[in-house]
Amino acid sequence: MNEQKLTKYLASYKEWLIKNPSAANEAKQEQMEAQQKAHAFTKERLLSLSEDDLFEYLSPLWAMAMWGNKHYQIDNIIEANGIELLRKQFANLIYGEADIEKRWDDFRSKIKGIGPAIMSELLCKTYPSQYLLWNKKTYTGFKTLNIDNLPRYEARLDGKMYALLSSIGRELLAKSHEYGYNEICDLLALNSFIWNELQDDSTDCTIPDKEELIATTKKDATFIHNDIRDKVAEIGHCLGFRAEVEKKVAAGAVVDAIWEVTIGNMGRVIYVFEVQTSGSIDSLILNLMKAKNNKAVQGIVAVTDQKQIEQIKKEIESLPIKDEVKFWDYTEVLKIHEALQFVNESINRLGLVPNGL
């Protein structure tokens, strides 16, 4: 890390705290309340979560800011996973006895529709001296301090990487105290510092690195696949579709994601998405062919990288669906999701949708 930059930004932050006591106190109070809310969900309470409890647990999170209708999004999470699995996995993530690397990877491999931003926020608010809140803002902040080898995409954020990032956060906290800036008392307070001071406009966070999305292990492939799948569904939701993951649309065809809408006298219209990150493409093609047996399916899309797009085109050249399959590069999916997240968060800050919807 660049300690010269760190000391410069710490001095700037302290000056801001002095000049803006009301805003500083408000931020501190918000942090305290966030911790209290997180601690209210004991292991016993997580293991007996009701659907209303889950809404109470997730809806206040900053990571949920992109959703105007939080009930709709949380209902989708419940439908995709089932409340019993959510109970077990939240209890294990927050209070499990295994190391954080295993708990993190278990959660990510088993739970659909909840990614590192929500997971890390819950961990940080429950254990603010130990775990880092990780999102795009944190990424930008770390890049501003010249911290290298950071995961650009959530798909690359496995338990080992999250443990490393949390250790870097603790190092930043220790350095802050070493330089006499004790106002940053924990990693939750560090998050406020990052948001206030380290959002350097010159830090380029918008250009995807396709090499970073090449899977090197089976675990990599699973995380990348699931991350892209969930983001495809979330893009559909943002565009006004009813979006689901791992949905059966025809006999023998459970597809990665669908967008569904009812259009006047046309009735139900479904768009199907199959994500391919590694391995054989035969199952992807077979699923797309079977999906077309459902008359409501009006579009079939293969979501993968440019190299595999060319392979799929060759494979389907002699098949009836050759002119029907559309292709979507998954780096484009990530860029679009990021842009929609920014738009939704900005609009939601206007407060046009009442809290609680």
Coordinates of C-alpha atoms in Angstrom, one line a residue:
M1 CA 0.0 0.0 0.0
N2 CA 1.0 3.6 -0.5
E3 CA 1.5 4.9 3.1
Q4 CA 2.1 8.5 1.9
K5 CA -1.3 8.5 0.2
L6 CA -2.9 6.9 3.3
T7 CA -1.5 9.6 5.6
K8 CA -2.7 12.3 3.2
Y9 CA -6.2 11.0 3.1
L10 CA -6.3 10.3 6.9
A11 CA -5.5 14.0 7.5
S12 CA -8.2 15.1 5.0
Y13 CA -10.7 12.8 6.8
K14 CA -9.9 14.2 10.2
E15 CA -10.3 17.7 8.9
W16 CA -13.7 16.7 7.5
L17 CA -14.8 15.2 10.9
I18 CA -13.8 18.5 12.6
K19 CA -15.6 20.7 10.1
N20 CA -18.7 18.5 9.9
P21 CA -19.5 17.4 13.5
S22 CA -23.2 16.8 12.8
A23 CA -22.6 14.5 9.8
A24 CA -19.8 12.8 11.7
N25 CA -22.0 12.0 14.6
E26 CA -24.8 10.8 12.3
A27 CA -22.4 8.4 10.6
K28 CA -21.1 7.1 14.0
Q29 CA -24.7 6.7 15.2
E30 CA -25.6 4.8 12.0
Q31 CA -22.6 2.5 12.6
M32 CA -23.7 1.8 16.2
E33 CA -27.3 1.1 15.2
A34 CA -26.1 -1.2 12.4
Q35 CA -24.1 -3.3 14.8
Q36 CA -27.0 -3.4 17.3
K37 CA -29.3 -4.7 14.6
A38 CA -26.8 -7.3 13.4
H39 CA -26.2 -8.5 17.0
A40 CA -29.9 -8.9 17.6
F41 CA -29.8 -11.8 15.1
T42 CA -28.2 -14.4 17.4
K43 CA -27.4 -17.9 16.1
E44 CA -30.7 -19.2 17.6
R45 CA -32.7 -16.4 15.9
L46 CA -31.1 -17.1 12.6
L47 CA -31.9 -20.8 12.9
S48 CA -35.5 -20.0 13.4
L49 CA -35.9 -17.1 10.9
S50 CA -39.3 -16.4 9.6
E51 CA -39.8 -14.7 6.2
D52 CA -40.6 -11.5 8.0
D53 CA -37.4 -11.9 10.0
L54 CA -35.3 -12.3 6.9
F55 CA -36.8 -9.1 5.5
E56 CA -35.8 -7.3 8.7
Y57 CA -32.3 -8.8 8.5
L58 CA -31.6 -8.0 4.9
S59 CA -33.6 -4.9 3.9
P60 CA -31.6 -2.3 5.9
L61 CA -28.3 -3.3 4.3
W62 CA -26.5 -0.8 2.1
A63 CA -26.0 -3.6 -0.4
M64 CA -29.8 -3.7 -0.8
A65 CA -29.9 0.0 -1.9
M66 CA -30.3 -0.8 -5.6
W67 CA -33.7 -2.4 -4.9
G68 CA -36.7 -0.1 -4.6
N69 CA -39.1 -2.9 -3.9
K70 CA -37.0 -4.9 -1.4
H71 CA -39.9 -7.3 -0.6
Y72 CA -39.9 -8.5 -4.2
Q73 CA -36.1 -9.2 -4.2
I74 CA -36.2 -11.0 -0.8
D75 CA -39.2 -13.0 -1.8
N76 CA -37.1 -14.1 -4.9
I77 CA -34.3 -15.1 -2.6
I78 CA -36.6 -17.2 -0.5
E79 CA -38.2 -18.9 -3.5
A80 CA -34.8 -19.7 -5.0
N81 CA -33.3 -21.2 -1.9
G82 CA -36.1 -22.1 0.6
I83 CA -36.2 -20.7 4.1
E84 CA -34.7 -23.7 5.8
L85 CA -31.5 -23.6 3.7
L86 CA -31.3 -19.8 4.3
R87 CA -31.6 -20.3 8.1
K88 CA -28.8 -22.9 8.1
Q89 CA -26.4 -21.0 5.9
F90 CA -26.8 -17.6 7.5
A91 CA -26.2 -19.2 10.9
N92 CA -23.2 -21.0 9.6
L93 CA -21.8 -18.0 7.9
I94 CA -22.1 -15.7 10.9
Y95 CA -21.6 -18.1 13.8
G96 CA -20.1 -21.3 12.4
E97 CA -17.1 -22.8 14.0
A98 CA -15.1 -23.5 10.8
D99 CA -12.7 -20.8 9.6
I100 CA -14.1 -18.0 7.5
E101 CA -12.7 -19.4 4.3
K102 CA -14.8 -22.5 4.5
R103 CA -17.9 -20.8 5.8
W104 CA -17.7 -18.2 3.0
D105 CA -17.3 -20.8 0.3
D106 CA -20.1 -23.0 1.7
F107 CA -22.5 -20.1 1.6
R108 CA -21.5 -19.0 -1.9
S109 CA -21.8 -22.5 -3.3
K110 CA -25.2 -23.2 -1.8
I111 CA -27.1 -19.9 -1.8
K112 CA -28.5 -18.2 -4.9
G113 CA -29.0 -14.5 -5.2
I114 CA -26.8 -13.3 -2.3
G115 CA -23.3 -12.3 -3.1
P116 CA -20.2 -10.9 -1.4
A117 CA -21.6 -7.4 -0.8
I118 CA -24.4 -8.7 1.4
M119 CA -22.3 -11.4 3.0
S120 CA -19.4 -9.1 3.9
E121 CA -21.7 -6.4 5.2
L122 CA -23.4 -8.8 7.6
L123 CA -20.0 -10.1 8.8
C124 CA -18.6 -6.6 9.2
K125 CA -21.6 -5.3 11.1
T126 CA -21.5 -8.4 13.4
Y127 CA -17.7 -8.5 13.8
P128 CA -16.5 -4.9 13.0
S129 CA -13.0 -5.5 14.4
Q130 CA -12.4 -8.6 12.3
Y131 CA -14.2 -8.6 8.9
L132 CA -14.1 -6.2 6.0
L133 CA -17.1 -4.8 4.2
W134 CA -16.3 -5.4 0.5
N135 CA -18.0 -3.8 -2.5
K136 CA -17.1 -1.6 -5.4
K137 CA -16.4 1.4 -3.2
T138 CA -13.9 -0.7 -1.1
Y139 CA -12.3 -1.9 -4.3
T140 CA -11.9 1.7 -5.5
G141 CA -10.6 2.7 -2.1
F142 CA -8.0 0.0 -2.1
K143 CA -6.9 0.8 -5.6
T144 CA -6.6 4.4 -4.7
L145 CA -4.0 3.3 -2.0
N146 CA -2.2 1.3 -4.7
I147 CA -3.1 -2.1 -3.1
D148 CA -2.5 -4.7 -5.8
N149 CA -4.0 -8.0 -6.8
L150 CA -7.6 -7.2 -6.0
P151 CA -10.6 -9.1 -7.3
R152 CA -12.3 -6.9 -9.9
Y153 CA -15.3 -9.3 -9.9
E154 CA -17.4 -10.8 -7.2
A155 CA -17.0 -14.1 -9.0
R156 CA -13.3 -14.2 -8.0
L157 CA -14.0 -13.4 -4.3
D158 CA -13.7 -16.8 -2.6
G159 CA -13.2 -17.4 1.1
K160 CA -9.4 -17.3 0.8
M161 CA -9.5 -14.0 -1.0
Y162 CA -12.1 -12.5 1.5
A163 CA -9.9 -13.6 4.4
L164 CA -6.9 -11.8 2.8
L165 CA -8.9 -8.7 2.1
S166 CA -10.1 -8.6 5.7
S167 CA -6.5 -8.9 6.9
I168 CA -5.5 -5.9 4.6
G169 CA -8.4 -4.0 6.2
R170 CA -7.1 -4.8 9.7
E171 CA -3.6 -3.6 8.5
L172 CA -5.1 -0.3 7.4
L173 CA -6.9 0.0 10.7
A174 CA -3.6 -0.6 12.6
K175 CA -1.8 1.9 10.4
S176 CA -4.5 4.5 11.1
H177 CA -4.0 4.0 14.8
E178 CA -0.2 4.1 14.4
Y179 CA -0.5 7.5 12.8
G180 CA -2.8 8.7 15.6
Y181 CA -6.2 8.6 13.8
N182 CA -8.1 6.7 16.5
E183 CA -11.4 8.0 15.1
I184 CA -11.4 5.1 12.8
C185 CA -12.1 2.6 15.6
D186 CA -13.0 -0.5 13.6
L187 CA -13.5 -1.8 10.1
L188 CA -17.1 -0.4 9.9
A189 CA -15.6 3.0 10.6
L190 CA -12.9 2.3 8.1
N191 CA -15.7 1.8 5.6
S192 CA -16.9 5.4 6.2
F193 CA -13.3 6.7 5.7
I194 CA -13.1 4.8 2.4
W195 CA -16.5 6.2 1.2
N196 CA -15.6 9.7 2.2
E197 CA -11.9 10.0 1.1
L198 CA -10.8 7.2 -1.2
Q199 CA -13.2 7.4 -4.2
D200 CA -10.5 8.7 -6.6
D201 CA -12.1 9.5 -9.9
S202 CA -8.9 8.7 -11.7
T203 CA -9.1 5.0 -10.5
D204 CA -10.4 3.2 -13.5
C205 CA -12.9 0.5 -12.3
T206 CA -15.0 0.2 -15.4
I207 CA -13.0 -1.7 -17.9
P208 CA -13.5 -5.5 -17.5
D209 CA -10.4 -7.7 -17.6
K210 CA -11.6 -10.8 -19.4
E211 CA -8.6 -12.8 -18.2
E212 CA -9.8 -12.5 -14.7
L213 CA -12.9 -14.4 -15.6
I214 CA -11.1 -17.5 -16.9
A215 CA -11.8 -20.3 -14.4
T216 CA -8.7 -22.2 -13.3
T217 CA -10.4 -24.7 -10.9
K218 CA -13.8 -26.3 -10.5
K219 CA -14.6 -24.0 -7.6
D220 CA -13.7 -21.0 -9.8
A221 CA -16.0 -22.2 -12.5
T222 CA -18.9 -22.7 -10.1
F223 CA -18.5 -19.2 -8.5
I224 CA -18.2 -17.5 -11.9
H225 CA -21.2 -19.4 -13.3
N226 CA -23.4 -18.7 -10.2
D227 CA -22.4 -15.0 -10.1
I228 CA -23.2 -14.5 -13.8
R229 CA -26.5 -16.4 -13.5
D230 CA -27.6 -14.3 -10.5
K231 CA -26.7 -11.1 -12.3
V232 CA -28.6 -12.0 -15.4
A233 CA -31.7 -12.5 -13.3
E234 CA -31.1 -9.2 -11.5
I235 CA -30.8 -7.4 -14.8
G236 CA -34.1 -8.8 -15.8
H237 CA -35.7 -7.7 -12.6
C238 CA -34.3 -4.2 -13.0
L239 CA -35.8 -4.1 -16.5
G240 CA -39.3 -5.0 -15.1
F241 CA -39.4 -8.7 -15.9
R242 CA -40.3 -11.4 -13.4
A243 CA -36.8 -13.1 -13.1
E244 CA -35.9 -16.5 -11.7
V245 CA -32.9 -18.7 -11.5
E246 CA -32.7 -22.5 -12.1
K247 CA -36.2 -22.6 -13.5
K248 CA -37.8 -25.6 -15.2
V249 CA -39.3 -24.4 -18.5
A250 CA -40.0 -27.7 -20.3
A251 CA -39.6 -31.4 -19.8
G252 CA -36.0 -32.1 -19.0
A253 CA -35.0 -28.4 -19.3
V254 CA -34.0 -26.6 -16.1
V255 CA -32.3 -23.4 -17.3
D256 CA -30.0 -21.0 -15.4
A257 CA -32.2 -18.0 -15.6
I258 CA -35.4 -16.7 -17.1
W259 CA -37.0 -13.4 -17.8
E260 CA -40.8 -13.6 -17.9
V261 CA -43.5 -11.1 -18.7
T262 CA -47.2 -11.1 -19.7
I263 CA -47.9 -9.0 -22.8
G264 CA -51.6 -8.2 -23.6
N265 CA -53.2 -10.8 -25.8
M266 CA -49.9 -12.6 -26.4
G267 CA -50.0 -14.1 -22.9
R268 CA -46.9 -15.2 -21.2
V269 CA -43.5 -14.6 -22.8
I270 CA -40.3 -16.2 -21.5
Y271 CA -36.7 -15.5 -22.4
V272 CA -34.2 -18.2 -21.4
F273 CA -30.6 -17.8 -20.4
E274 CA -28.0 -20.6 -20.1
V275 CA -24.6 -19.6 -18.6
Q276 CA -21.4 -21.4 -19.8
T277 CA -18.1 -20.9 -18.0
S278 CA -16.2 -24.2 -18.5
G279 CA -16.6 -27.8 -19.5
S280 CA -18.7 -29.4 -22.2
I281 CA -21.2 -27.2 -24.1
D282 CA -23.4 -30.1 -25.0
S283 CA -25.7 -29.7 -22.0
L284 CA -26.1 -26.0 -22.7
I285 CA -27.2 -26.7 -26.3
L286 CA -29.5 -29.6 -25.2
N287 CA -31.1 -27.4 -22.6
L288 CA -31.7 -24.6 -25.1
M289 CA -33.2 -27.0 -27.6
K290 CA -35.6 -28.5 -24.9
A291 CA -36.5 -25.1 -23.7
K292 CA -37.9 -24.3 -27.2
N293 CA -40.6 -27.0 -26.6
N294 CA -42.3 -24.5 -24.4
K295 CA -44.3 -22.3 -26.7
A296 CA -44.0 -19.4 -24.3
V297 CA -40.2 -19.3 -24.8
Q298 CA -39.6 -16.5 -27.3
G299 CA -35.9 -16.1 -26.9
I300 CA -32.9 -18.4 -26.0
V301 CA -29.6 -16.9 -25.0
A302 CA -26.2 -18.4 -24.4
V303 CA -24.2 -16.4 -21.9
T304 CA -20.4 -17.1 -22.1
D305 CA -17.1 -15.7 -23.3
Q306 CA -16.2 -14.9 -26.9
K307 CA -14.1 -18.0 -27.4
Q308 CA -16.9 -20.3 -26.4
I309 CA -19.5 -18.3 -28.3
E310 CA -17.5 -19.3 -31.5
Q311 CA -17.5 -22.9 -30.4
I312 CA -21.2 -22.9 -29.8
K313 CA -21.9 -21.4 -33.1
K314 CA -20.0 -24.2 -34.8
E315 CA -21.8 -26.9 -32.8
I316 CA -25.3 -25.6 -33.6
E317 CA -24.6 -25.0 -37.3
S318 CA -26.5 -28.1 -38.4
L319 CA -29.3 -27.8 -35.7
P320 CA -32.8 -26.3 -36.0
I321 CA -32.0 -23.7 -33.4
K322 CA -28.9 -22.2 -35.2
D323 CA -30.7 -19.0 -36.1
E324 CA -32.6 -18.7 -32.8
V325 CA -29.8 -18.7 -30.3
K326 CA -28.6 -15.3 -29.2
F327 CA -25.2 -14.7 -27.6
W328 CA -24.2 -12.5 -24.7
D329 CA -20.6 -12.1 -23.6
Y330 CA -20.6 -12.3 -19.8
T331 CA -18.2 -9.4 -19.3
E332 CA -21.0 -7.3 -20.8
V333 CA -23.4 -8.8 -18.3
L334 CA -21.2 -7.5 -15.5
K335 CA -20.8 -4.1 -17.0
I336 CA -24.6 -3.8 -17.5
H337 CA -25.3 -5.0 -14.0
E338 CA -22.9 -2.5 -12.5
A339 CA -24.4 0.4 -14.5
L340 CA -28.0 -0.6 -13.5
Q341 CA -26.9 -0.8 -9.9
F342 CA -25.6 2.7 -10.1
V343 CA -28.8 4.0 -11.7
N344 CA -31.1 2.2 -9.3
E345 CA -29.3 3.4 -6.2
S346 CA -29.3 6.9 -7.5
I347 CA -33.1 6.8 -8.2
N348 CA -33.8 5.1 -4.9
R349 CA -32.0 7.9 -3.0
L350 CA -34.8 10.2 -4.2
G351 CA -37.1 8.3 -1.9
L352 CA -39.9 7.9 -4.4
V353 CA -40.7 4.4 -3.2
P354 CA -41.8 4.4 0.4
N355 CA -39.7 2.4 2.9
G356 CA -41.0 -1.0 3.6
L357 CA -42.3 -1.8 0.1

